[in-house]
PDB file of C-alpha atoms in Angstrom:
ATOM      1  CA  MET A 256     163.356 142.497 227.669  1.00 84.00           C
ATOM      2  CA  LEU A 257     160.626 143.900 225.425  1.00 87.00           C
ATOM      3  CA  PRO A 258     159.951 141.874 222.246  1.00 86.00           C
ATOM      4  CA  ALA A 259     160.058 143.577 218.831  1.00 84.00           C
ATOM      5  CA  TYR A 260     156.278 143.856 218.750  1.00 85.00           C
ATOM      6  CA  GLY A 261     153.327 143.090 220.950  1.00 89.00           C
ATOM      7  CA  PRO A 262     149.801 141.931 220.249  1.00 91.00           C
ATOM      8  CA  ASP A 263     147.760 144.461 218.304  1.00 93.00           C
ATOM      9  CA  PHE A 264     146.282 147.188 220.508  1.00 96.00           C
ATOM     10  CA  ASP A 265     142.539 146.834 221.069  1.00 94.00           C
ATOM     11  CA  GLY A 266     141.948 149.431 223.760  1.00 94.00           C
ATOM     12  CA  THR A 267     140.677 152.988 223.522  1.00 95.00           C
ATOM     13  CA  LEU A 268     143.037 155.708 222.393  1.00 94.00           C
ATOM     14  CA  ASP A 269     142.843 159.494 222.205  1.00 93.00           C
ATOM     15  CA  PRO A 270     145.494 160.394 219.608  1.00 94.00           C
ATOM     16  CA  VAL A 271     147.011 163.854 220.098  1.00 94.00           C
ATOM     17  CA  TYR A 272     149.166 165.426 217.382  1.00 98.00           C
ATOM     18  CA  ASP A 273     152.584 166.078 218.945  1.00 97.00           C
ATOM     19  CA  PRO A 274     155.497 165.541 216.515  1.00 96.00           C
ATOM     20  CA  HIS A 275     159.063 166.446 217.545  1.00 93.00           C
ATOM     21  CA  LEU A 276     161.932 165.332 215.321  1.00 86.00           C
ATOM     22  CA  ASP A 277     164.069 164.416 218.303  1.00 89.00           C
ATOM     23  CA  GLY A 278     164.750 160.722 217.711  1.00 88.00           C
ATOM     24  CA  ASP A 279     161.666 159.540 219.620  1.00 91.00           C
ATOM     25  CA  ALA A 280     158.527 158.326 217.849  1.00 95.00           C
ATOM     26  CA  ASP A 281     155.798 160.900 218.494  1.00 96.00           C
ATOM     27  CA  PRO A 282     152.155 161.050 217.339  1.00 97.00           C
ATOM     28  CA  GLY A 283     152.051 162.626 213.904  1.00 98.00           C
ATOM     29  CA  GLU A 284     155.388 161.214 212.762  1.00 97.00           C
ATOM     30  CA  ILE A 285     155.877 158.537 210.170  1.00 97.00           C
ATOM     31  CA  VAL A 286     158.688 156.191 211.155  1.00 96.00           C
ATOM     32  CA  TRP A 287     160.102 152.956 209.736  1.00 94.00           C
ATOM     33  CA  THR A 288     159.950 149.606 211.523  1.00 94.00           C
ATOM     34  CA  TRP A 289     159.389 145.904 210.976  1.00 91.00           C
ATOM     35  CA  VAL A 290     155.693 144.942 210.913  1.00 94.00           C
ATOM     36  CA  PRO A 291     154.694 141.294 211.419  1.00 91.00           C
ATOM     37  CA  TYR A 292     152.155 139.691 209.104  1.00 89.00           C
ATOM     38  CA  GLU A 293     148.833 138.926 210.769  1.00 87.00           C
ATOM     39  CA  ASP A 294     148.630 135.363 209.470  1.00 86.00           C
ATOM     40  CA  ASP A 295     152.263 134.526 210.326  1.00 88.00           C
ATOM     41  CA  PRO A 296     153.849 136.802 212.972  1.00 85.00           C
ATOM     42  CA  SER A 297     157.212 135.078 212.470  1.00 85.00           C
ATOM     43  CA  ARG A 298     157.354 136.835 209.096  1.00 90.00           C
ATOM     44  CA  GLY A 299     156.861 140.480 208.239  1.00 90.00           C
ATOM     45  CA  LYS A 300     157.963 143.471 206.238  1.00 92.00           C
ATOM     46  CA  ASP A 301     159.922 146.654 206.828  1.00 92.00           C
ATOM     47  CA  ARG A 302     157.499 149.517 206.296  1.00 94.00           C
ATOM     48  CA  PRO A 303     156.523 153.026 207.293  1.00 96.00           C
ATOM     49  CA  VAL A 304     153.998 153.457 210.104  1.00 97.00           C
ATOM     50  CA  LEU A 305     152.112 156.489 211.392  1.00 98.00           C
ATOM     51  CA  VAL A 306     152.574 156.961 215.130  1.00 98.00           C
ATOM     52  CA  VAL A 307     149.222 157.651 216.822  1.00 98.00           C
ATOM     53  CA  GLY A 308     150.095 157.223 220.498  1.00 97.00           C
ATOM     54  CA  HIS A 309     151.780 155.210 223.233  1.00 96.00           C
ATOM     55  CA  ASP A 310     150.794 152.305 225.448  1.00 96.00           C
ATOM     56  CA  ASP A 311     153.753 152.286 227.809  1.00 92.00           C
ATOM     57  CA  PRO A 312     156.252 150.935 226.900  1.00 94.00           C
ATOM     58  CA  TRP A 313     154.923 150.449 223.350  1.00 96.00           C
ATOM     59  CA  VAL A 314     154.600 152.900 220.468  1.00 97.00           C
ATOM     60  CA  LEU A 315     151.150 152.632 218.841  1.00 98.00           C
ATOM     61  CA  ALA A 316     151.132 152.947 215.079  1.00 98.00           C
ATOM     62  CA  LEU A 317     149.177 152.348 211.882  1.00 98.00           C
ATOM     63  CA  MET A 318     150.912 150.750 208.923  1.00 97.00           C
ATOM     64  CA  LEU A 319     151.205 152.403 205.528  1.00 97.00           C
ATOM     65  CA  THR A 320     151.293 150.866 202.091  1.00 95.00           C
ATOM     66  CA  SER A 321     151.800 152.152 198.577  1.00 94.00           C
ATOM     67  CA  LYS A 322     149.342 149.554 197.262  1.00 92.00           C
ATOM     68  CA  ASP A 323     146.046 151.046 196.115  1.00 91.00           C
ATOM     69  CA  HIS A 324     143.186 149.335 197.950  1.00 92.00           C
ATOM     70  CA  ASP A 325     140.429 151.473 196.413  1.00 86.00           C
ATOM     71  CA  ARG A 326     139.978 148.907 193.666  1.00 84.00           C
ATOM     72  CA  ASP A 327     139.398 146.063 196.140  1.00 89.00           C
ATOM     73  CA  ALA A 328     137.799 148.029 199.012  1.00 87.00           C
ATOM     74  CA  ALA A 329     134.739 145.759 199.206  1.00 90.00           C
ATOM     75  CA  ASP A 330     136.914 142.652 199.398  1.00 91.00           C
ATOM     76  CA  GLU A 331     139.190 144.273 201.997  1.00 92.00           C
ATOM     77  CA  ALA A 332     136.157 145.279 204.095  1.00 91.00           C
ATOM     78  CA  ARG A 333     134.824 141.726 203.915  1.00 93.00           C
ATOM     79  CA  TYR A 334     138.036 140.662 205.714  1.00 92.00           C
ATOM     80  CA  GLY A 335     137.801 143.548 208.202  1.00 93.00           C
ATOM     81  CA  ARG A 336     140.551 145.647 206.639  1.00 94.00           C
ATOM     82  CA  TYR A 337     139.912 149.366 206.171  1.00 96.00           C
ATOM     83  CA  TRP A 338     142.221 151.820 204.413  1.00 97.00           C
ATOM     84  CA  LEU A 339     142.328 155.597 204.078  1.00 97.00           C
ATOM     85  CA  ASP A 340     144.094 157.445 201.269  1.00 97.00           C
ATOM     86  CA  LEU A 341     146.944 159.484 202.705  1.00 96.00           C
ATOM     87  CA  GLY A 342     148.648 160.904 199.622  1.00 96.00           C
ATOM     88  CA  SER A 343     152.383 161.166 199.200  1.00 95.00           C
ATOM     89  CA  GLY A 344     155.140 162.437 201.429  1.00 94.00           C
ATOM     90  CA  GLU A 345     158.778 162.363 202.437  1.00 91.00           C
ATOM     91  CA  TRP A 346     158.443 158.901 204.012  1.00 92.00           C
ATOM     92  CA  ASP A 347     158.550 157.392 200.502  1.00 91.00           C
ATOM     93  CA  ALA A 348     161.673 158.191 198.477  1.00 90.00           C
ATOM     94  CA  ARG A 349     159.705 157.722 195.227  1.00 94.00           C
ATOM     95  CA  ARG A 350     156.842 159.943 196.474  1.00 94.00           C
ATOM     96  CA  ARG A 351     154.217 157.281 195.765  1.00 96.00           C
ATOM     97  CA  ASP A 352     150.726 157.779 197.140  1.00 96.00           C
ATOM     98  CA  SER A 353     150.144 155.846 200.356  1.00 97.00           C
ATOM     99  CA  GLU A 354     147.214 154.461 202.270  1.00 97.00           C
ATOM    100  CA  VAL A 355     147.021 153.938 206.018  1.00 98.00           C
ATOM    101  CA  ARG A 356     145.345 150.881 207.536  1.00 97.00           C
ATOM    102  CA  LEU A 357     142.796 151.857 210.165  1.00 98.00           C
ATOM    103  CA  ASP A 358     141.608 148.554 211.646  1.00 97.00           C
ATOM    104  CA  ARG A 359     144.967 147.340 212.973  1.00 96.00           C
ATOM    105  CA  VAL A 360     146.718 149.403 215.675  1.00 97.00           C
ATOM    106  CA  LEU A 361     150.217 148.004 216.075  1.00 97.00           C
ATOM    107  CA  ARG A 362     152.273 147.818 219.255  1.00 96.00           C
ATOM    108  CA  VAL A 363     155.897 148.511 218.300  1.00 95.00           C
ATOM    109  CA  ASN A 364     158.995 148.332 220.477  1.00 95.00           C
ATOM    110  CA  PRO A 365     160.541 151.833 220.394  1.00 95.00           C
ATOM    111  CA  ASP A 366     163.997 150.237 220.057  1.00 93.00           C
ATOM    112  CA  GLY A 367     162.859 148.621 216.783  1.00 92.00           C
ATOM    113  CA  ILE A 368     162.158 151.954 215.113  1.00 94.00           C
ATOM    114  CA  ARG A 369     165.070 152.685 212.827  1.00 87.00           C
ATOM    115  CA  ARG A 370     164.417 156.162 211.523  1.00 82.00           C
ATOM    116  CA  GLU A 371     161.985 159.019 211.353  1.00 78.00           C
ATOM    117  CA  GLY A 372     160.609 159.337 207.837  1.00 77.00           C
ATOM    118  CA  ALA A 373     158.529 162.489 208.027  1.00 93.00           C
ATOM    119  CA  VAL A 374     156.039 164.530 209.967  1.00 95.00           C
ATOM    120  CA  LEU A 375     152.508 164.162 208.650  1.00 97.00           C
ATOM    121  CA  ASP A 376     150.744 167.512 208.448  1.00 97.00           C
ATOM    122  CA  ARG A 377     148.049 168.233 211.022  1.00 98.00           C
ATOM    123  CA  GLU A 378     145.179 168.182 208.518  1.00 98.00           C
ATOM    124  CA  ARG A 379     145.966 164.662 207.313  1.00 98.00           C
ATOM    125  CA  PHE A 380     146.657 163.438 210.871  1.00 98.00           C
ATOM    126  CA  ASP A 381     143.266 164.763 211.976  1.00 98.00           C
ATOM    127  CA  ALA A 382     141.594 163.013 209.005  1.00 98.00           C
ATOM    128  CA  VAL A 383     143.240 159.712 209.996  1.00 98.00           C
ATOM    129  CA  VAL A 384     142.235 160.162 213.648  1.00 97.00           C
ATOM    130  CA  GLY A 385     138.645 161.031 212.698  1.00 97.00           C
ATOM    131  CA  SER A 386     138.385 157.929 210.509  1.00 97.00           C
ATOM    132  CA  LEU A 387     140.037 155.805 213.191  1.00 96.00           C
ATOM    133  CA  ARG A 388     137.618 157.034 215.849  1.00 96.00           C
ATOM    134  CA  ALA A 389     134.624 156.412 213.585  1.00 96.00           C
ATOM    135  CA  LEU A 390     135.790 152.871 212.756  1.00 96.00           C
ATOM    136  CA  LYS A 391     136.746 151.939 216.329  1.00 94.00           C
ATOM    137  CA  GLY A 392     133.836 153.724 218.020  1.00 92.00           C
ATOM    138  CA  TRP A 393     136.089 155.858 220.223  1.00 89.00           C
TER     139      TRP A 393
END
């Protein structure tokens, strides 16, 4: 049986935009799932994530937050955390601006994804992928 999450993905990925609102998590979709904390994987938070690919049987995703990290970007970078402004969308009922974390590619069990939140437009997906490739050296 597949656990709820796996170790963070550290391989090479070629994200391809391919959203289909069909109940499966596809690259370009923002879905909701439980994300474990890095410092204590036994704890975590329910949050939206941007699907960027698959590593069979896992869904690969980047977590989103409504917290603004622009103010503490230097401190975040010192700890190896990099964020990209994403703007707002249907994944957040209050339409708050979101940021996507680029340095941590999550492995998520597809059975742990509870709902599709939105399809991210192609322009923003491509911006995330470009930043992800630059950061990861893909």
